[in-house]
C-alpha positions as a Python dict, from the first residue, in 0.01 Angstrom:
ca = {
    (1, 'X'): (0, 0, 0),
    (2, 'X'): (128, 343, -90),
    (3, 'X'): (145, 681, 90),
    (4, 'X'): (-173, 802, -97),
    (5, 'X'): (-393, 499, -21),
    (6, 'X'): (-278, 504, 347),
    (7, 'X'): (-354, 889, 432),
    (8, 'X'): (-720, 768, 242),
    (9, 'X'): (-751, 479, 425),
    (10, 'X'): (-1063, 507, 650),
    (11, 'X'): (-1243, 818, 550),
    (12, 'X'): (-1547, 657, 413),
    (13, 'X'): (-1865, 858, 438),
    (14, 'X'): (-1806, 1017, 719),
    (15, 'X'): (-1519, 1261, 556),
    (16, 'X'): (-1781, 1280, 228),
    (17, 'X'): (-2053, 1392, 483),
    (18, 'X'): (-1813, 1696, 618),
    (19, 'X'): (-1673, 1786, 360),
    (20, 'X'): (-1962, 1792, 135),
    (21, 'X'): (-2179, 2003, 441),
    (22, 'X'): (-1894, 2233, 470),
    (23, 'X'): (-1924, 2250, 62),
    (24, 'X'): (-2262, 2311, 65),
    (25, 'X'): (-2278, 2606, 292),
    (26, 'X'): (-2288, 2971, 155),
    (27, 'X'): (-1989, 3091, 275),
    (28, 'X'): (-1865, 3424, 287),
    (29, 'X'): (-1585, 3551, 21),
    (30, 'X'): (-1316, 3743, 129),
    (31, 'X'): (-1189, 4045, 4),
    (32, 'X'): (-887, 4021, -222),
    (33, 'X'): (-795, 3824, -535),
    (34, 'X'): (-534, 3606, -363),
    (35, 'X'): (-207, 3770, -522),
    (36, 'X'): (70, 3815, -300),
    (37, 'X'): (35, 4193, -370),
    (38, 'X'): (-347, 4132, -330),
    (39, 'X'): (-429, 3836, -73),
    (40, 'X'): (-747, 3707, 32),
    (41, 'X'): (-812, 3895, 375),
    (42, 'X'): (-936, 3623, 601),
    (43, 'X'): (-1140, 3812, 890),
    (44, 'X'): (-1409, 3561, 1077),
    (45, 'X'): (-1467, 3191, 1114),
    (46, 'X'): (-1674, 3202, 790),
    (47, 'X'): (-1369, 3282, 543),
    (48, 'X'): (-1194, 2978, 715),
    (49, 'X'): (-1429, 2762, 617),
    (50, 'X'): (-1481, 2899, 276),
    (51, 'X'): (-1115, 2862, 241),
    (52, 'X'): (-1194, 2506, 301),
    (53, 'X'): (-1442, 2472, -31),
    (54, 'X'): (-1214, 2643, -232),
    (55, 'X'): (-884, 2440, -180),
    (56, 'X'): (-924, 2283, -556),
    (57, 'X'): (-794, 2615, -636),
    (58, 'X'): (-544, 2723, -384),
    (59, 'X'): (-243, 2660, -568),
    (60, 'X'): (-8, 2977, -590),
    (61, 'X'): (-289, 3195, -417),
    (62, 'X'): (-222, 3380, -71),
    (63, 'X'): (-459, 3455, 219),
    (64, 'X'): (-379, 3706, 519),
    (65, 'X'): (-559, 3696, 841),
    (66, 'X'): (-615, 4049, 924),
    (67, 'X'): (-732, 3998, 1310),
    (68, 'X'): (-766, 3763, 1573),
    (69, 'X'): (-1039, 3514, 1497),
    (70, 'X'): (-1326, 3437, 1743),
    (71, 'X'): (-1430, 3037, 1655),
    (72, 'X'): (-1596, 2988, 1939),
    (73, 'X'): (-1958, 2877, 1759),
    (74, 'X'): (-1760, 2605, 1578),
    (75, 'X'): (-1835, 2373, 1841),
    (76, 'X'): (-2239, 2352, 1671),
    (77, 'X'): (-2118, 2326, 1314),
    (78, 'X'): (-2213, 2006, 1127),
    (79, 'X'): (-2400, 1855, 1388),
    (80, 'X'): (-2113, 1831, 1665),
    (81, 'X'): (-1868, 1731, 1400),
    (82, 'X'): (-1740, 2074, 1420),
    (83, 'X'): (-1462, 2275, 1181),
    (84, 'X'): (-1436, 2087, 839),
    (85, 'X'): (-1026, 2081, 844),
    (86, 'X'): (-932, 2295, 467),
    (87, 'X'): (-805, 1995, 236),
    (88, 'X'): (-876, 1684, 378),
    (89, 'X'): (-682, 1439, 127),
    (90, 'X'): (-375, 1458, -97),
    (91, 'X'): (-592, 1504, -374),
    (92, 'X'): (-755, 1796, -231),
    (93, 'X'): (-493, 1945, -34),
    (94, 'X'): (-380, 2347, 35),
    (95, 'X'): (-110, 2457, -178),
    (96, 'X'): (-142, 2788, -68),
    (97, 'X'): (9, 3045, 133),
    (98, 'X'): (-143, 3107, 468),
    (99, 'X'): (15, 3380, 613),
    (100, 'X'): (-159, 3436, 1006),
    (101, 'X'): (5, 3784, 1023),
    (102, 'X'): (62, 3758, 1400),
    (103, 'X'): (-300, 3688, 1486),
    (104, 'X'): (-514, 3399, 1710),
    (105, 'X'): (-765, 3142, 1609),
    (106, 'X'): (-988, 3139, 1924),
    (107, 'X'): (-1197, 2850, 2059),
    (108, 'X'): (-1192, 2636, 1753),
    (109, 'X'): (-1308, 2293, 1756),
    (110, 'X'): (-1258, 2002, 1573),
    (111, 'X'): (-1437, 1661, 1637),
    (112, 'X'): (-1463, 1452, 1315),
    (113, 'X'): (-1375, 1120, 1497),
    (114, 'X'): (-1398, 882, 1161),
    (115, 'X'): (-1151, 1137, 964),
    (116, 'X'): (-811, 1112, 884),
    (117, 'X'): (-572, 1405, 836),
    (118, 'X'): (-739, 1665, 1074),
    (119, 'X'): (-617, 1991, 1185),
    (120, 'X'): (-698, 2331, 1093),
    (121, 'X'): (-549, 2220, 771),
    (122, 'X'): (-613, 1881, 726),
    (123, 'X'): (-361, 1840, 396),
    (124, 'X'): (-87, 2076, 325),
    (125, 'X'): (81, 1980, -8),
    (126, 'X'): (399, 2101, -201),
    (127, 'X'): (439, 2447, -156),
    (128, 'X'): (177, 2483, 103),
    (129, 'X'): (305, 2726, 377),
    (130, 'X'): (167, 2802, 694),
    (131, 'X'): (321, 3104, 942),
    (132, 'X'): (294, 3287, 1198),
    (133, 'X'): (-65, 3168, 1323),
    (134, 'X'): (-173, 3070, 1692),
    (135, 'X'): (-419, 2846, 1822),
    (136, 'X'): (-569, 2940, 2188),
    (137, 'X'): (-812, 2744, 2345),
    (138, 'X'): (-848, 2488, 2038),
    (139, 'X'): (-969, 2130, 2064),
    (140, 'X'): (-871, 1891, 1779),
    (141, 'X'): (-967, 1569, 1746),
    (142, 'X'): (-972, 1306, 1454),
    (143, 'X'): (-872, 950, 1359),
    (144, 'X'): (-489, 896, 1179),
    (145, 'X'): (-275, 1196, 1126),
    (146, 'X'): (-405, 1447, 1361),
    (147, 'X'): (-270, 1777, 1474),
    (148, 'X'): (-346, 2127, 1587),
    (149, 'X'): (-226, 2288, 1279),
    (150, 'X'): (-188, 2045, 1037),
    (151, 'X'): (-296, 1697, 1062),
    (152, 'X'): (-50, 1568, 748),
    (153, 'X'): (250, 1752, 561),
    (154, 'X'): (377, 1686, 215),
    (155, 'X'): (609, 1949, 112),
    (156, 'X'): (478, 2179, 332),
    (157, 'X'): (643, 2461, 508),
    (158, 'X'): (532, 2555, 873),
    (159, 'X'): (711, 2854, 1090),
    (160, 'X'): (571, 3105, 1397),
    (161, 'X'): (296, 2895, 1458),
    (162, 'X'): (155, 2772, 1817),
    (163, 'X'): (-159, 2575, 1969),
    (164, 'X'): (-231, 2586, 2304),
    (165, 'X'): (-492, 2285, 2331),
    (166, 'X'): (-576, 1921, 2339),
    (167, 'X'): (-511, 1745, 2000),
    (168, 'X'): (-703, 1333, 2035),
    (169, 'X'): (-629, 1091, 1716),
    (170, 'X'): (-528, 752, 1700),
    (171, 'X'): (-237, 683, 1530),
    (172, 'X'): (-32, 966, 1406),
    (173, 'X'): (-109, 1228, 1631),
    (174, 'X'): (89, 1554, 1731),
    (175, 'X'): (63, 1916, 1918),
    (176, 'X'): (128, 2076, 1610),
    (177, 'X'): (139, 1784, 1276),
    (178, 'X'): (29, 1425, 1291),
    (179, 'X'): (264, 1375, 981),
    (180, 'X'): (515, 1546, 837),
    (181, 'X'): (699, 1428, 544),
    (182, 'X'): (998, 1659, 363),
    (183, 'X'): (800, 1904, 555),
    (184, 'X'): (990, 2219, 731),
    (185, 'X'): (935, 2309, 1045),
    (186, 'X'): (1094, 2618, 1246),
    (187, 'X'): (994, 2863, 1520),
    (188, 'X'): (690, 2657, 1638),
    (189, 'X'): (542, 2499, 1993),
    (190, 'X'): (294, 2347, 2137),
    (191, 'X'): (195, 2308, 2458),
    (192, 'X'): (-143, 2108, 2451),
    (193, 'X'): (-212, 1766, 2568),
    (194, 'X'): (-140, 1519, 2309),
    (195, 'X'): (-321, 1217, 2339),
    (196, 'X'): (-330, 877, 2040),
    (197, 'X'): (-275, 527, 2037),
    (198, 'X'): (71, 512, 1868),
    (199, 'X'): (330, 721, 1640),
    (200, 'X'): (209, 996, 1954),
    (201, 'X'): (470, 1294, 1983),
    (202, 'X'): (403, 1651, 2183),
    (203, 'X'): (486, 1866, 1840),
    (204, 'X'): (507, 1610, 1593),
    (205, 'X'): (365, 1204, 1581),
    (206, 'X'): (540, 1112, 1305),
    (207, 'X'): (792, 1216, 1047),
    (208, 'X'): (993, 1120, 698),
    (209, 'X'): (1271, 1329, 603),
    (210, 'X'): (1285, 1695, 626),
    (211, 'X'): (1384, 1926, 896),
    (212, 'X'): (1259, 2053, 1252),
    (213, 'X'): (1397, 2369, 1400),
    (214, 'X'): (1408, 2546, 1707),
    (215, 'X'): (1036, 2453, 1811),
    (216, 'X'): (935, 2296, 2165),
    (217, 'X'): (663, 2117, 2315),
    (218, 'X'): (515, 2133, 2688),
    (219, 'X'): (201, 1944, 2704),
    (220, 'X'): (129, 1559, 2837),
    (221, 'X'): (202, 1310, 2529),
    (222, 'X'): (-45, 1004, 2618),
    (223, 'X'): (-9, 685, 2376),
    (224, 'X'): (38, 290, 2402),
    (225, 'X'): (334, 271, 2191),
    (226, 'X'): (578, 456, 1965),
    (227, 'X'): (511, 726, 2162),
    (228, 'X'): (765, 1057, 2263),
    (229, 'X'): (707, 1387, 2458),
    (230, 'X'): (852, 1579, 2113),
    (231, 'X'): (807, 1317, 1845),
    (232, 'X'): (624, 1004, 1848),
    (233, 'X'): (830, 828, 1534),
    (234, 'X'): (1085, 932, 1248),
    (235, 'X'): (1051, 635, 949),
    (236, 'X'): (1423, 784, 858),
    (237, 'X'): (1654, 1090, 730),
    (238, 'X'): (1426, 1399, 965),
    (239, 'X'): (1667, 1622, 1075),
    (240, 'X'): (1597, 1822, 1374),
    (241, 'X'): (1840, 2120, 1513),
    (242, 'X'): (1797, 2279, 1845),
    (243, 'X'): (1438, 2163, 1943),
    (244, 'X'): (1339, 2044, 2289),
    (245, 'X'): (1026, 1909, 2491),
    (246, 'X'): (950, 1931, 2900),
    (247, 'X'): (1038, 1548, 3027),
    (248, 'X'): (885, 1686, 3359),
    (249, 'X'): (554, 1808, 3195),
    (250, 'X'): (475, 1588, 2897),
    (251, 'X'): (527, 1249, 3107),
    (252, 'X'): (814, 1130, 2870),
    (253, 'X'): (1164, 1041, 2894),
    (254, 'X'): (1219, 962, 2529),
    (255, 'X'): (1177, 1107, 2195),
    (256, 'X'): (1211, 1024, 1869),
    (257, 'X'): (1415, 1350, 1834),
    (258, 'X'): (1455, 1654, 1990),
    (259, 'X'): (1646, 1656, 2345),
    (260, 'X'): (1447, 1638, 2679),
    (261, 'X'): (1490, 1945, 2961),
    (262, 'X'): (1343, 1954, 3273),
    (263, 'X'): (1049, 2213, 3366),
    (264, 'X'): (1303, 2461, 3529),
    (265, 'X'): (1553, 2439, 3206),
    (266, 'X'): (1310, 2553, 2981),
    (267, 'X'): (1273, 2840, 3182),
    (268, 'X'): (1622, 2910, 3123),
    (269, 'X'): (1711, 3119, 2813),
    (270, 'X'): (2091, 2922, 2767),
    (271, 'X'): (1916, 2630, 2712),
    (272, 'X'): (1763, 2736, 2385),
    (273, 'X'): (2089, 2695, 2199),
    (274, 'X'): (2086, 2905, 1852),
    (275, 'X'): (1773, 3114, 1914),
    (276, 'X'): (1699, 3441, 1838),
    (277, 'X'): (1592, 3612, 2183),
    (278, 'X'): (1627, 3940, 2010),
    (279, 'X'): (1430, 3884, 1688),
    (280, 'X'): (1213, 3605, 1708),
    (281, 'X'): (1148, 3456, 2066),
    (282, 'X'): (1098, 3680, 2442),
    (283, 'X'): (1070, 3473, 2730),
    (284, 'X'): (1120, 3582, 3161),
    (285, 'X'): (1349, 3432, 3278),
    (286, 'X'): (1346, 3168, 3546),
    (287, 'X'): (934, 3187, 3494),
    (288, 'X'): (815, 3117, 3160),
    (289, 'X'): (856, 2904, 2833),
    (290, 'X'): (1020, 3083, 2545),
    (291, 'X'): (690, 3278, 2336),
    (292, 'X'): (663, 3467, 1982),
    (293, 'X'): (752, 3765, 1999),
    (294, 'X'): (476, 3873, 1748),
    (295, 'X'): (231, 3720, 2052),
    (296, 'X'): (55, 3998, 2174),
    (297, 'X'): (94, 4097, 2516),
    (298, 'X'): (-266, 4108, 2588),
    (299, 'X'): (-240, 4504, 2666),
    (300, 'X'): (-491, 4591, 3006),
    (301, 'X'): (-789, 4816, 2921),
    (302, 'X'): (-784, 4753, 2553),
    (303, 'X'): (-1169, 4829, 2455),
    (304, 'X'): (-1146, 4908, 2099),
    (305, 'X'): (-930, 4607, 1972),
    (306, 'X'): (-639, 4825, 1879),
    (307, 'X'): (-411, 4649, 2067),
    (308, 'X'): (-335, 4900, 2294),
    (309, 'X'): (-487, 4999, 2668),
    (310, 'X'): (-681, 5297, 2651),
    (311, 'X'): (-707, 5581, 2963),
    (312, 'X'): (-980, 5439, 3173),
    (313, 'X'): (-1128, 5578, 3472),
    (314, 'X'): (-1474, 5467, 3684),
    (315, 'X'): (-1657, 5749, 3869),
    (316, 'X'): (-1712, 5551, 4208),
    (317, 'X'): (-1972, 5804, 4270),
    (318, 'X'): (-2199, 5825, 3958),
    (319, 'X'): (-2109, 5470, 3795),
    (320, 'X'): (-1983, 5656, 3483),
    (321, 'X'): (-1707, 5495, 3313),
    (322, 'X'): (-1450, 5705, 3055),
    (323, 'X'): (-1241, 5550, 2786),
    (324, 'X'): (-980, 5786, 2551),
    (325, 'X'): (-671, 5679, 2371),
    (326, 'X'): (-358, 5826, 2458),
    (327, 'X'): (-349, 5984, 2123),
    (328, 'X'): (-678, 6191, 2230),
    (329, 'X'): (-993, 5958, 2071),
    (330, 'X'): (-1270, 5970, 2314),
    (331, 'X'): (-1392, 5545, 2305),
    (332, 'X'): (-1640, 5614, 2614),
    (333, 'X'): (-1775, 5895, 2734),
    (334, 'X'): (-2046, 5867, 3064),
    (335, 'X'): (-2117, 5519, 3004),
    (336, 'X'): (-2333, 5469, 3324),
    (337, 'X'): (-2248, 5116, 3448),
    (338, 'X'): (-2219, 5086, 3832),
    (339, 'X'): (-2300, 5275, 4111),
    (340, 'X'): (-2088, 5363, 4456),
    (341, 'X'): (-2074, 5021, 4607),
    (342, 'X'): (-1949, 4834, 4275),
    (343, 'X'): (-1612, 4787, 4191),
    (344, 'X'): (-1450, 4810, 3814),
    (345, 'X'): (-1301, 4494, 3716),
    (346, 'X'): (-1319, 4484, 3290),
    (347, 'X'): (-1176, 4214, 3058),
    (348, 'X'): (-1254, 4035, 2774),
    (349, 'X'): (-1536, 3840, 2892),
    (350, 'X'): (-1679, 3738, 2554),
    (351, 'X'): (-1335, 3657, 2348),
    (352, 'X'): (-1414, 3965, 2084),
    (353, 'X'): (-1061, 4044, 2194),
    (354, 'X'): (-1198, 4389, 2319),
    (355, 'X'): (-1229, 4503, 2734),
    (356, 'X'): (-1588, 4495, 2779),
    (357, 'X'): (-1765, 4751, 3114),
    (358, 'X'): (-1745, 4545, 3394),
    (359, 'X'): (-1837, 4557, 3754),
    (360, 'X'): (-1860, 4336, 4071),
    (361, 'X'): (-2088, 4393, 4331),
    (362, 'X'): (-1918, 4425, 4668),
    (363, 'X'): (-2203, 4413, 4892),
    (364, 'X'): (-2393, 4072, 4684),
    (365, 'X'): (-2117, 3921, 4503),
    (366, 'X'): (-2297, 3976, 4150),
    (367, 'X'): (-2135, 4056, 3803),
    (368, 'X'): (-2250, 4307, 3571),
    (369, 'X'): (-2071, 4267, 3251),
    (370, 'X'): (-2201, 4468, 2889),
    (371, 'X'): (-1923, 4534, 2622),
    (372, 'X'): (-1885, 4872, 2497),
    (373, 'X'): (-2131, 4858, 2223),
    (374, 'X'): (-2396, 4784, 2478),
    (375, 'X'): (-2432, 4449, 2405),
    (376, 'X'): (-2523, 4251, 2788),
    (377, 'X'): (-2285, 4012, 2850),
    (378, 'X'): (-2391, 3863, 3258),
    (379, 'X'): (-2659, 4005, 3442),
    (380, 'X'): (-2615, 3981, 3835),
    (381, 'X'): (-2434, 3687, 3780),
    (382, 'X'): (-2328, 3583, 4117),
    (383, 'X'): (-1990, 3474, 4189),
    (384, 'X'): (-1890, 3642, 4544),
    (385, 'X'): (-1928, 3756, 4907),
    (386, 'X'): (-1839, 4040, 5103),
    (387, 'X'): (-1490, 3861, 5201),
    (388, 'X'): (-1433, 3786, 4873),
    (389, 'X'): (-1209, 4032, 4606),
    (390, 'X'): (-1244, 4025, 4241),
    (391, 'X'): (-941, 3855, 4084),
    (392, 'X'): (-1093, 3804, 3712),
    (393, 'X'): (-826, 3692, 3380),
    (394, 'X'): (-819, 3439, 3152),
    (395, 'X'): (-776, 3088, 3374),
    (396, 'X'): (-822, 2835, 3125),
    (397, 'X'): (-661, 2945, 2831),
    (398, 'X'): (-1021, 2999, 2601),
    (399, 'X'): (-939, 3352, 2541),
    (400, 'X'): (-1197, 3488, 2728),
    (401, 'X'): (-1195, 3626, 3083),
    (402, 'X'): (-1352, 3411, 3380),
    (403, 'X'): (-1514, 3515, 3673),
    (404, 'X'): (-1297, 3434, 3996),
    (405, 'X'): (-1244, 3580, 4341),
    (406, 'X'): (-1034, 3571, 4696),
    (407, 'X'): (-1170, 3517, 5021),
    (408, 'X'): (-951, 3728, 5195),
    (409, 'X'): (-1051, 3537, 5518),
    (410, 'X'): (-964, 3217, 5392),
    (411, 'X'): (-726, 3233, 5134),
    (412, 'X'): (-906, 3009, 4926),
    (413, 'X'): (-974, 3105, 4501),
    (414, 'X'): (-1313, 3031, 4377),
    (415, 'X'): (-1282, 3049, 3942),
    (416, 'X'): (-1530, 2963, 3730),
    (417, 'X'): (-1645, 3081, 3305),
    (418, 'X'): (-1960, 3275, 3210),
    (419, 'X'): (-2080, 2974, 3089),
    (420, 'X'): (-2083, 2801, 3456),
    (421, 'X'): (-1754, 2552, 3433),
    (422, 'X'): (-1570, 2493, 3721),
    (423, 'X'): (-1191, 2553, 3714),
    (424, 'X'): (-1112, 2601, 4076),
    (425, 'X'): (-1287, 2545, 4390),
    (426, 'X'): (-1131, 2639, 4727),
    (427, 'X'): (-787, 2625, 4608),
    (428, 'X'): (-562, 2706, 4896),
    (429, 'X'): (-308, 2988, 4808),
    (430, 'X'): (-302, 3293, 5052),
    (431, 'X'): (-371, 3431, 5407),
    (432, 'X'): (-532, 3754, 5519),
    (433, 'X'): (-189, 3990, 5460),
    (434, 'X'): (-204, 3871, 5089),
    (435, 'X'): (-264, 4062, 4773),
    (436, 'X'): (-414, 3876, 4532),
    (437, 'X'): (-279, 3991, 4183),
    (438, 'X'): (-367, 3804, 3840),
    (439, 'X'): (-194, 3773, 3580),
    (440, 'X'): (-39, 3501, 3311),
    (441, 'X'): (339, 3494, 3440),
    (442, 'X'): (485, 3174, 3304),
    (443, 'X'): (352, 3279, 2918),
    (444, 'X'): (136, 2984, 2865),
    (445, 'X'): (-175, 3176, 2841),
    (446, 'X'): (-328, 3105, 3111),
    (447, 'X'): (-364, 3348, 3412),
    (448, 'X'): (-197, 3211, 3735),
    (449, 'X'): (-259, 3242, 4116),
    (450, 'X'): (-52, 3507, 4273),
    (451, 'X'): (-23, 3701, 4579),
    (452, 'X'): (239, 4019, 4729),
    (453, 'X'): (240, 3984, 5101),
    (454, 'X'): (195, 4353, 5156),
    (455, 'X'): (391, 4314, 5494),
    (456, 'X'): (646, 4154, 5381),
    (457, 'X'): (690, 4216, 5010),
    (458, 'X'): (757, 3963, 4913),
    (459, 'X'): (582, 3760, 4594),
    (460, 'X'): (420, 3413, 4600),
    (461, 'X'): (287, 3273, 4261),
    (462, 'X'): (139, 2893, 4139),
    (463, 'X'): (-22, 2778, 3791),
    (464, 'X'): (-327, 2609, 3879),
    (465, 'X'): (-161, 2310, 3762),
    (466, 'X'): (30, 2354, 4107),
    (467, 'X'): (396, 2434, 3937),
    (468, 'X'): (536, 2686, 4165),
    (469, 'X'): (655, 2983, 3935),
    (470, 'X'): (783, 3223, 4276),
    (471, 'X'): (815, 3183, 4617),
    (472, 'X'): (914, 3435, 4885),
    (473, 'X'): (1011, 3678, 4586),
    (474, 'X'): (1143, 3966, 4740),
    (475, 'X'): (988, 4292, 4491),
    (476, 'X'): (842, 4590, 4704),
    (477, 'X'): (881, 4821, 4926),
    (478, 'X'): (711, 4846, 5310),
    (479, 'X'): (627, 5171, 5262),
    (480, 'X'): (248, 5134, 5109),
    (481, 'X'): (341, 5075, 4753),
    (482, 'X'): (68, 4873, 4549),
    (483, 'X'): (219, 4645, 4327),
    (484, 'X'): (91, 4623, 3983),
    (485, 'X'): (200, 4469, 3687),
    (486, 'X'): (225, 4495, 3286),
    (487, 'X'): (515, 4318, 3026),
}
């Protein structure tokens, strides 16, 4: 049996179903003619997925993504099967260049179980390149050559990309490809929990020839055989340079390439051997995994979707909230939304990637959250006490902002999403001198649990996967100084 027939094997009706839905549908074109001088400006869920009908006639064309992606209502498409990956088969495969532009694919799900070569591109053929694209908050899941990005690579060129989420196959299965033959990779990670029956690797499951570059993986790599925390198998002549996975995190002592470091080396810059820390990758030191430095920061207070915090102040007395940029455009002007006993806590509650009004209700413990356009978000939503402060970020990793608080009696962190799941119930991490602070301080986007001991400055910080990031970090001064944070 040859490549071909095995990358077909077992699509059946199943793949004709999805593919033929997602064919079906009425998609939205993008603006553009697909020259490099002209791309096709990919700008919602829709174009992705029109993308996906068109991929007959991707061959030399270009496509841009223009801003961060909100995929969020994927999870209802095709009757639970979710996102039809674009190209399915080597027959219908992208050939095209997919250039992400330094933007996010939110909240995208994937669940065609009797598929084979799923991932946001399912097929990437000669020529095919995708860059600079991330996946937050994804879920992926397929049969045989499965991955967040791509599920199989022929000829295909990969670089900048990351995925942040679970990726479920059977054989064939990686954070990033399930397959990658003569296929380049550089600049990539993934930190998602990687889970297959065999050929299972945390960035890549399986590999012929071809080259892998300065790319990690984090995430737990779960399998029955073949199975390695960066690659699950090389079939021969893949070449990999400076690329390394977490032994501590991914469960695995062995790879099929790629050298293993231990949780508190891959906080360490000097272990990245050949990377560009000036250029290319950022990371703080001692704290987090190495991160793209076209990431964005996640700027506080950003309510147009600019990328940049705006000059934001809450009248305590009248409710009124006002919004300008620094350059002098007035965003919000008298907003009414609170009153003297609420406190301001905004984020990006609905994953638009815009700060939406927010307030918490100090007396009943209720959210009031409506984004700037005046679109309700949580009414009275209760999440709180008295005791308790307002602690809200991004816990989980979805991209949008969760409701959370600390009883300051206690020390105990109740988090939970607008939608009602848990993430953390009386988790144990403070006492009454403690300031609870949140923030994502290891990079992996997702906030973390941290406190300053305001009497004895000194800093205390855990993931809520338990990995202690500080302890007794002396920063501050006794003198009444609030501590406060940015990147």
């Amino acid at each position: 049996m040859n490549r071909g027939q095995i990358v077909g094997l077992g699509v059946g009706l199943a793949m004709l179903m999805a593919v033929g839905e997602a064919n079906a549908k009425a998609w939205p074109i993008p603006l553009g003619v697909g020259t490099e001088a002209n791309p096709y400006q990919i700008t919602q869920i829709g174009h992705l997925g029109w993308m996906n009908s068109t991929v007959a006639s991707s061959s030399g064309k270009y496509y841009t993504v223009q801003n961060d992606i909100d995929a969020s209502e994927t999870v209802g498409w095709h009757s639970g099967a979710g996102f039809a990956p674009i190209g399915t088969t080597l027959d219908a495969r992208f050939l095209g260049v997919f250039n992400g532009n330094g933007k996010v694919i939110r909240n995208l799900t994937i669940n065609q179980t009797n598929l084979n070569c799923v991932g946001l591109f399912g097929c990437l053929g000669s020529g095919g390149v995708v860059k600079a694209i991330g996946l937050i908050g994804n879920s992926t899941t397929g049969s045989n050559y499965v991955g967040g990005v791509v599920g199989f690579s022929w000829h295909g060129t990969v670089s900048g990309c990351y995925v942040t989420g679970p990726v479920t196959g059977r054989d064939g299965v990686g954070g990033l490809i399930g397959e990658s033959d003569y296929t380049t990779v550089t600049g990539c990670y993934a930190m998602g929990e990687v889970t297959g029956n065999s050929t299972v690797g945390g960035l890549v499951g399986l590999s012929y020839q071809g080259t892998v570059s300065r790319s990690y993986a984090t995430g737990r790599v779960i399998g029955n055989s073949t199975v390695g925390g960066f690659a699950g198998h090389n079939t021969g002549g893949t070449v990999c340079n400076n690329s390394y996975w977490d032994t501590n995190t991914s469960r695995q002592a062995s790879s099929a390439y790629g050298t293993g470091k231990s949780t508190t080396q891959m906080k360490h810059q000097t272990t990245f051997s050949g990377w560009d820390f000036i250029n290319v990758w950022r990371m703080v030191e001692n704290m987090a995994y190495p991160s793209l430095r076209w990431q964005p920061c996640g700027p506080d207070n950003d309510f147009d979707g600019n990328s940049a915090s705006e000059l934001t102040v809450f009248d305590t007395q009248g409710g009124n909230w006002y919004i300008k940029s620094i350059s002098g455009t007035v965003v919000v002007w008298a907003n009414q939304w609170g009153w003297s006993t609420a406190k301001p806590v905004p984020g990006d509650y609905d994953g638009d990637g815009k700060f939406d009004l927010s307030v918490f209700d100090t007396q009943g413990g209720n959210w009031y959250i409506k984004s700037v356009s005046g679109n309700s978000i949580a009414w009275a939503c209760q999440w709180g006490w008295s005791t308790a402060k307002p602690v809200p970020g991004d816990y989980d990793g979805d991209g949008k902002f969760d409701l959370a608080v600390f009883d300051t009696q206690g020390g105990n962190w109740y988090i939970k999403s607008l939608t009602g799941h848990g993430i953390a119930w009386a988790e144990q991490w403070g006492w009454s001198t403690a300031k609870p602070i949140s923030g994502d301080f290891d990079g992996d986007g997702k906030y973390d649990l941290a406190l300053y001991d305001t009497t004895s400055c000194l800093w205390y910080i855990k993931s809520l996967d338990g990995r202690v990031l500080a302890w007794a970090l002396p920063w501050g001064f006794p003198s009444g100084l609030a501590p406060t944070l940015g990147d």
